[in-house]
C-alpha positions as CSV (number, residue, x, y, z in Angstrom):
1,M,-63.8,-19.4,-72.6
2,T,-66.2,-21.1,-75.0
3,I,-65.4,-24.4,-76.7
4,A,-64.9,-22.6,-80.0
5,E,-62.6,-20.2,-78.3
6,A,-60.7,-23.1,-76.8
7,Q,-60.3,-24.7,-80.2
8,A,-59.0,-21.4,-81.7
9,T,-56.7,-20.9,-78.7
10,V,-55.2,-24.3,-79.0
11,D,-54.7,-23.9,-82.8
12,K,-53.0,-20.6,-82.3
13,W,-50.7,-22.2,-79.6
14,I,-49.8,-25.0,-81.9
15,Q,-49.0,-22.6,-84.7
16,E,-46.9,-20.4,-82.5
17,N,-45.3,-22.9,-80.1
18,G,-45.8,-26.4,-81.3
19,V,-44.6,-25.9,-84.8
20,R,-47.3,-28.3,-86.1
21,Y,-49.8,-30.8,-84.9
22,F,-48.5,-34.3,-84.2
23,N,-50.2,-36.8,-86.5
24,E,-53.6,-38.2,-85.5
25,L,-52.1,-41.6,-84.4
26,T,-49.5,-39.9,-82.2
27,N,-52.1,-37.6,-80.6
28,M,-54.4,-40.6,-80.0
29,A,-51.5,-42.3,-78.2
30,I,-50.8,-39.1,-76.2
31,L,-54.5,-38.9,-75.3
32,T,-54.5,-42.4,-74.0
33,E,-51.4,-41.6,-71.9
34,E,-53.0,-38.5,-70.5
35,V,-56.2,-40.4,-69.6
36,G,-54.0,-42.9,-67.8
37,E,-52.5,-40.1,-65.7
38,V,-56.0,-39.0,-64.8
39,A,-56.9,-42.6,-63.9
40,R,-53.8,-42.8,-61.7
41,I,-54.8,-39.8,-59.7
42,I,-58.4,-40.8,-59.4
43,S,-57.5,-44.3,-58.2
44,R,-55.3,-42.9,-55.5
45,Q,-57.3,-39.9,-54.4
46,Y,-60.8,-41.5,-54.6
47,G,-60.0,-45.2,-54.9
48,E,-58.1,-47.6,-52.8
49,Q,-54.6,-47.3,-54.3
50,S,-51.9,-45.8,-52.2
51,F,-49.9,-42.8,-53.3
52,K,-46.3,-43.3,-54.5
53,K,-43.4,-40.8,-54.3
54,S,-43.7,-40.2,-58.0
55,D,-47.4,-39.1,-57.5
56,E,-46.3,-36.1,-55.5
57,G,-47.3,-32.7,-57.1
58,K,-49.7,-34.3,-59.6
59,Q,-52.9,-32.3,-59.7
60,L,-56.2,-33.7,-61.1
61,G,-57.1,-30.3,-62.8
62,D,-53.8,-30.1,-64.6
63,E,-54.1,-33.7,-65.9
64,L,-57.7,-33.1,-67.0
65,A,-56.5,-30.0,-68.8
66,D,-53.8,-32.2,-70.6
67,V,-56.6,-34.5,-71.7
68,L,-58.7,-31.6,-72.9
69,F,-55.8,-30.0,-74.8
70,V,-55.0,-33.2,-76.8
71,L,-58.7,-33.9,-77.4
72,I,-59.0,-30.4,-78.9
73,C,-55.9,-31.0,-81.0
74,L,-57.5,-34.1,-82.4
75,A,-60.7,-32.2,-83.1
76,N,-58.9,-29.4,-84.8
77,Q,-56.8,-31.6,-87.0
78,T,-59.8,-33.8,-88.1
79,G,-62.1,-30.9,-88.7
80,V,-64.5,-31.5,-85.8
81,N,-66.4,-28.6,-84.4
82,L,-66.7,-29.6,-80.8
83,T,-69.5,-27.2,-80.0
84,E,-71.7,-28.7,-82.7
85,A,-70.6,-32.2,-81.8
86,L,-71.4,-31.8,-78.1
87,Q,-74.8,-30.3,-78.9
88,K,-75.7,-33.2,-81.2
89,N,-74.3,-35.7,-78.6
90,L,-76.4,-34.1,-75.8
91,E,-79.5,-34.3,-78.1
92,K,-78.8,-38.0,-78.8
93,K,-78.3,-38.7,-75.1
94,T,-81.5,-36.8,-74.2
95,N,-83.6,-38.7,-76.7
96,R,-82.1,-42.1,-75.7
97,D,-81.8,-41.7,-72.0
98,S,-84.3,-39.2,-70.8
99,D,-86.3,-41.8,-68.9
100,R,-83.8,-44.6,-68.7
101,H,-81.8,-43.2,-65.7
102,K,-84.9,-42.1,-63.9
103,Q,-86.1,-45.7,-64.0
104,N,-82.9,-47.1,-62.6
105,E,-83.4,-48.2,-59.0
106,K,-79.7,-48.2,-58.4
107,L,-79.6,-44.4,-58.8
108,K,-82.4,-43.6,-56.3
């Protein structure tokens, strides 16, 4: 699935199942909540935090997909074409950072 297809698929899902998009502020709060759930899994699976009973059954892929879904919702409702935005962002990063990371001794 391309990014454009994902944006169209999420929009169709919202129209058919979600009734309408939550407003932008609500979706921003939901995005923050979902990122927190990703952080919780990462801190336990790859960090030093120990798992709790409430962590059982939580899957990183599912939580990342929740983040992506809400991010796409925000893009759709604010008119952002994520394909174009990502392409421009990668160009910016390439122009800004093409040598910077290669010169970083900590990365060698």
